[in-house]
Amino acid sequence: MTLKIYIDGTWYSKEDAKISVFDHGFLYGDGVFEGIRSYDRLVFRFKEHLDRLYESAHTIMLDIPLTKKEMTAAVLTTLKMNKLKDAYVRLIVSRGRGDLGLDPKKCQKASIVIIADKIALYPKELYRTGLELITVPTMRNIPNALSPAIKSLNYLNNIMAKIEAGMGGYDEAIMLNHNGIVAECTGDNIFIIKNKSLHTPPSYVGALKGITRDAIIELAKKHTIACQESILTRHDLYNADEVFLTGTAAEVIPVIKIDERQIGTGKPGSCTTKLMKLFKQLTATDGVRYTI
Ligand code: PXG
């Protein structure tokens, strides 16, 4: 069965799902997106993802031509139509078709695309052994120039960082901000554990307010693990007891080496392992149910 993709109210087969070259999402990266996951017919933190999408759109003055209720229905229908139990949903809202030229006033209506596909999981092995990361020369966008809270279609600095990490044979890049402070990874947030306390950079230094990050903060609170937003330097990372990353695609994944410095014992630590387990339980119970 070929994948059915939603574009502006109609479902097309994968081969026919096409967007105009005059779409400003393509011409200028003018738009916003979300990456959402479903686990055994439960869409994880669906409301939170939609809230972030509509907030990103509001900030860039992009009118989404569907209400949240209509958007919810469109996503669930796309999941059902593709008979997906465990899925990765890519929801994109672009400024839509316009003329050449930056002015979004030429774009009559935003375009909505919903792709629901099988999730390509990271190799299981990495969750057992942990990742090796490197800090890279490409820094995170300056937060005052473009808010890191906007999940926009502009990912060039993250992409360059990803290339730089890959060239060195590392699994992922740690991006610093313009002051050399740790911000996040290319598509994941970062946490450290030091003296049994969790720390993660605040959004204002240049991190996306990740939904998985929020879930981990909630789980920590519930299980009386101290957790706070902190300004972190590379020194703090190198000397952490444990480090892990969070994101919709990666979920919770341990880190064992950063810039060739071993983290803690060099093996995924007990607090990380506990949070990985708690997160798995959460995804199995907390979500919006659909039937297929
Ligand atoms: N930072 C950045 C820059 C991200 O893009 C995260 C952190 C983690 O946020 P969540 O809300 O997922 O916990 C992201 C998430 C994709 C894709 O298709 C990208 C993300 C998530 C899922 C899919 O590239 N980015």
mmCIF file of C-alpha atoms in Angstrom, residues 79-263:
data_model
loop_
_atom_site.group_PDB
_atom_site.id
_atom_site.type_symbol
_atom_site.label_atom_id
_atom_site.label_comp_id
_atom_site.label_asym_id
_atom_site.label_seq_id
_atom_site.Cartn_x
_atom_site.Cartn_y
_atom_site.Cartn_z
ATOM 1 C CA LEU A 79 -2.700 7.827 10.761
ATOM 2 C CA LYS A 80 -5.778 5.641 10.278
ATOM 3 C CA MET A 81 -5.643 5.843 6.495
ATOM 4 C CA ASN A 82 -2.059 4.574 6.572
ATOM 5 C CA LYS A 83 -2.915 1.904 9.172
ATOM 6 C CA LEU A 84 -0.026 2.992 11.387
ATOM 7 C CA LYS A 85 0.148 1.858 15.022
ATOM 8 C CA ASP A 86 3.611 3.223 15.717
ATOM 9 C CA ALA A 87 4.268 6.269 13.631
ATOM 10 C CA TYR A 88 6.235 9.383 13.034
ATOM 11 C CA VAL A 89 4.058 12.314 11.993
ATOM 12 C CA ARG A 90 5.643 15.253 10.216
ATOM 13 C CA LEU A 91 3.274 18.199 10.241
ATOM 14 C CA ILE A 92 4.341 21.173 8.132
ATOM 15 C CA VAL A 93 2.664 24.533 7.713
ATOM 16 C CA SER A 94 4.299 26.708 5.078
ATOM 17 C CA ARG A 95 3.483 30.283 4.101
ATOM 18 C CA GLY A 96 2.029 28.848 0.875
ATOM 19 C CA ARG A 97 2.280 29.725 -2.805
ATOM 20 C CA GLY A 98 3.385 33.257 -3.639
ATOM 21 C CA ASP A 99 5.537 35.265 -6.039
ATOM 22 C CA LEU A 100 9.300 35.412 -6.095
ATOM 23 C CA GLY A 101 10.162 37.929 -3.413
ATOM 24 C CA LEU A 102 10.160 37.684 0.351
ATOM 25 C CA ASP A 103 6.864 39.463 0.945
ATOM 26 C CA PRO A 104 4.465 36.953 2.494
ATOM 27 C CA LYS A 105 1.500 39.177 1.569
ATOM 28 C CA LYS A 106 1.745 37.614 -1.902
ATOM 29 C CA CYS A 107 0.967 34.223 -0.389
ATOM 30 C CA GLN A 108 -2.805 33.825 -0.314
ATOM 31 C CA LYS A 109 -3.050 30.915 2.077
ATOM 32 C CA ALA A 110 -0.781 28.757 4.220
ATOM 33 C CA SER A 111 -0.248 25.184 3.018
ATOM 34 C CA ILE A 112 -0.587 22.234 5.366
ATOM 35 C CA VAL A 113 1.175 18.932 4.782
ATOM 36 C CA ILE A 114 0.817 15.873 7.029
ATOM 37 C CA ILE A 115 3.103 12.927 6.466
ATOM 38 C CA ALA A 116 2.585 9.878 8.694
ATOM 39 C CA ASP A 117 5.135 7.170 8.189
ATOM 40 C CA LYS A 118 6.796 4.304 9.998
ATOM 41 C CA ILE A 119 9.294 5.509 12.512
ATOM 42 C CA ALA A 120 12.934 4.868 11.577
ATOM 43 C CA LEU A 121 14.373 3.995 14.975
ATOM 44 C CA TYR A 122 17.958 4.634 16.002
ATOM 45 C CA PRO A 123 19.915 1.386 16.302
ATOM 46 C CA LYS A 124 18.944 -0.347 19.608
ATOM 47 C CA GLU A 125 22.618 -0.816 20.340
ATOM 48 C CA LEU A 126 23.120 2.947 20.862
ATOM 49 C CA TYR A 127 20.631 2.978 23.759
ATOM 50 C CA ARG A 128 22.698 0.317 25.505
ATOM 51 C CA THR A 129 26.157 1.635 24.716
ATOM 52 C CA GLY A 130 25.520 5.395 24.622
ATOM 53 C CA LEU A 131 26.476 8.112 22.150
ATOM 54 C CA GLU A 132 29.787 9.835 21.508
ATOM 55 C CA LEU A 133 29.294 13.542 20.914
ATOM 56 C CA ILE A 134 31.409 16.480 19.849
ATOM 57 C CA THR A 135 31.005 20.234 20.172
ATOM 58 C CA VAL A 136 31.154 21.820 16.736
ATOM 59 C CA PRO A 137 32.192 25.205 15.288
ATOM 60 C CA THR A 138 28.713 26.092 13.992
ATOM 61 C CA MET A 139 26.946 27.860 16.822
ATOM 62 C CA ARG A 140 23.255 28.061 17.574
ATOM 63 C CA ASN A 141 21.353 31.001 16.073
ATOM 64 C CA ILE A 142 21.498 34.056 18.335
ATOM 65 C CA PRO A 143 18.269 33.858 20.374
ATOM 66 C CA ASN A 144 17.560 37.567 19.949
ATOM 67 C CA ALA A 145 17.713 37.225 16.171
ATOM 68 C CA LEU A 146 15.431 34.208 15.877
ATOM 69 C CA SER A 147 13.702 32.762 18.918
ATOM 70 C CA PRO A 148 14.794 29.172 19.552
ATOM 71 C CA ALA A 149 11.216 28.503 20.680
ATOM 72 C CA ILE A 150 10.014 28.766 17.057
ATOM 73 C CA LYS A 151 10.186 25.391 15.366
ATOM 74 C CA SER A 152 10.719 26.925 11.946
ATOM 75 C CA LEU A 153 11.630 25.460 8.555
ATOM 76 C CA ASN A 154 15.090 27.052 8.878
ATOM 77 C CA TYR A 155 17.424 24.327 10.130
ATOM 78 C CA LEU A 156 20.615 25.329 8.340
ATOM 79 C CA ASN A 157 22.757 25.920 11.395
ATOM 80 C CA ASN A 158 21.653 22.601 12.882
ATOM 81 C CA ILE A 159 22.328 20.871 9.555
ATOM 82 C CA MET A 160 25.840 22.329 9.356
ATOM 83 C CA ALA A 161 26.473 21.187 12.927
ATOM 84 C CA LYS A 162 25.247 17.690 12.019
ATOM 85 C CA ILE A 163 27.606 17.579 9.022
ATOM 86 C CA GLU A 164 30.536 18.681 11.189
ATOM 87 C CA ALA A 165 29.859 15.964 13.786
ATOM 88 C CA GLY A 166 29.435 13.325 11.070
ATOM 89 C CA MET A 167 32.726 14.282 9.397
ATOM 90 C CA GLY A 168 34.540 13.503 12.621
ATOM 91 C CA GLY A 169 32.712 10.172 12.931
ATOM 92 C CA TYR A 170 30.612 11.300 15.917
ATOM 93 C CA ASP A 171 26.974 10.396 16.504
ATOM 94 C CA GLU A 172 25.678 13.900 17.193
ATOM 95 C CA ALA A 173 26.803 17.516 17.629
ATOM 96 C CA ILE A 174 26.561 19.662 20.733
ATOM 97 C CA MET A 175 25.798 23.227 19.734
ATOM 98 C CA LEU A 176 27.045 26.108 21.837
ATOM 99 C CA ASN A 177 25.502 29.557 21.696
ATOM 100 C CA HIS A 178 27.289 32.786 20.745
ATOM 101 C CA ASN A 179 28.693 33.024 24.300
ATOM 102 C CA GLY A 180 30.085 29.500 24.302
ATOM 103 C CA ILE A 181 27.285 28.246 26.565
ATOM 104 C CA VAL A 182 25.797 24.796 25.881
ATOM 105 C CA ALA A 183 22.467 25.137 24.032
ATOM 106 C CA GLU A 184 21.322 21.759 22.657
ATOM 107 C CA CYS A 185 22.035 19.166 19.973
ATOM 108 C CA THR A 186 20.907 19.381 16.339
ATOM 109 C CA GLY A 187 17.492 17.815 16.970
ATOM 110 C CA ASP A 188 17.594 16.936 20.659
ATOM 111 C CA ASN A 189 17.799 18.661 24.043
ATOM 112 C CA ILE A 190 20.602 17.856 26.469
ATOM 113 C CA PHE A 191 20.517 17.004 30.189
ATOM 114 C CA ILE A 192 23.286 16.362 32.672
ATOM 115 C CA ILE A 193 23.151 14.687 36.060
ATOM 116 C CA LYS A 194 25.514 15.988 38.724
ATOM 117 C CA ASN A 195 25.304 14.909 42.375
ATOM 118 C CA LYS A 196 21.897 13.290 41.726
ATOM 119 C CA SER A 197 20.413 16.525 40.295
ATOM 120 C CA LEU A 198 19.232 17.011 36.720
ATOM 121 C CA HIS A 199 20.209 20.143 34.802
ATOM 122 C CA THR A 200 19.187 21.283 31.323
ATOM 123 C CA PRO A 201 19.869 24.601 29.552
ATOM 124 C CA PRO A 202 17.036 27.160 29.627
ATOM 125 C CA SER A 203 15.405 27.978 26.292
ATOM 126 C CA TYR A 204 16.704 31.560 26.274
ATOM 127 C CA VAL A 205 20.318 30.437 25.761
ATOM 128 C CA GLY A 206 19.253 28.873 22.445
ATOM 129 C CA ALA A 207 17.352 25.645 23.073
ATOM 130 C CA LEU A 208 14.000 24.539 21.719
ATOM 131 C CA LYS A 209 11.463 23.899 24.476
ATOM 132 C CA GLY A 210 11.376 20.206 23.693
ATOM 133 C CA ILE A 211 8.254 18.235 24.483
ATOM 134 C CA THR A 212 10.329 15.232 25.494
ATOM 135 C CA ARG A 213 12.400 17.620 27.652
ATOM 136 C CA ASP A 214 9.204 18.777 29.389
ATOM 137 C CA ALA A 215 8.118 15.171 29.903
ATOM 138 C CA ILE A 216 11.471 14.355 31.551
ATOM 139 C CA ILE A 217 11.229 17.404 33.825
ATOM 140 C CA GLU A 218 7.721 16.259 34.854
ATOM 141 C CA LEU A 219 8.878 12.685 35.466
ATOM 142 C CA ALA A 220 11.800 13.919 37.562
ATOM 143 C CA LYS A 221 9.445 16.017 39.705
ATOM 144 C CA LYS A 222 7.034 13.125 40.136
ATOM 145 C CA HIS A 223 9.828 10.804 41.236
ATOM 146 C CA THR A 224 11.491 13.400 43.488
ATOM 147 C CA ILE A 225 14.615 13.767 41.384
ATOM 148 C CA ALA A 226 15.859 17.357 41.695
ATOM 149 C CA CYS A 227 15.723 19.125 38.328
ATOM 150 C CA GLN A 228 16.494 22.659 37.232
ATOM 151 C CA GLU A 229 17.351 24.803 34.231
ATOM 152 C CA SER A 230 21.044 25.766 34.447
ATOM 153 C CA ILE A 231 23.674 27.577 32.438
ATOM 154 C CA LEU A 232 26.061 24.820 31.394
ATOM 155 C CA THR A 233 29.587 25.108 30.029
ATOM 156 C CA ARG A 234 31.615 22.427 28.271
ATOM 157 C CA HIS A 235 33.455 21.951 31.578
ATOM 158 C CA ASP A 236 30.126 21.107 33.246
ATOM 159 C CA LEU A 237 29.409 18.504 30.565
ATOM 160 C CA TYR A 238 32.848 16.883 30.786
ATOM 161 C CA ASN A 239 32.541 16.540 34.574
ATOM 162 C CA ALA A 240 28.909 15.438 34.745
ATOM 163 C CA ASP A 241 28.081 12.095 36.346
ATOM 164 C CA GLU A 242 25.715 11.285 33.481
ATOM 165 C CA VAL A 243 24.550 12.948 30.260
ATOM 166 C CA PHE A 244 21.578 12.107 28.049
ATOM 167 C CA LEU A 245 19.633 13.584 25.148
ATOM 168 C CA THR A 246 15.879 13.881 24.669
ATOM 169 C CA GLY A 247 13.797 14.307 21.529
ATOM 170 C CA THR A 248 10.755 12.960 19.754
ATOM 171 C CA ALA A 249 12.859 10.808 17.440
ATOM 172 C CA ALA A 250 15.610 9.765 19.891
ATOM 173 C CA GLU A 251 13.361 9.594 23.001
ATOM 174 C CA VAL A 252 15.891 9.365 25.878
ATOM 175 C CA ILE A 253 19.383 8.276 24.863
ATOM 176 C CA PRO A 254 22.550 8.088 26.979
ATOM 177 C CA VAL A 255 25.819 9.879 26.171
ATOM 178 C CA ILE A 256 29.137 8.367 27.271
ATOM 179 C CA LYS A 257 31.753 10.570 25.626
ATOM 180 C CA ILE A 258 31.975 14.282 24.778
ATOM 181 C CA ASP A 259 34.960 15.794 22.932
ATOM 182 C CA GLU A 260 36.882 12.600 23.789
ATOM 183 C CA ARG A 261 36.290 13.068 27.529
ATOM 184 C CA GLN A 262 34.666 10.071 29.187
ATOM 185 C CA ILE A 263 31.428 10.916 31.001
#
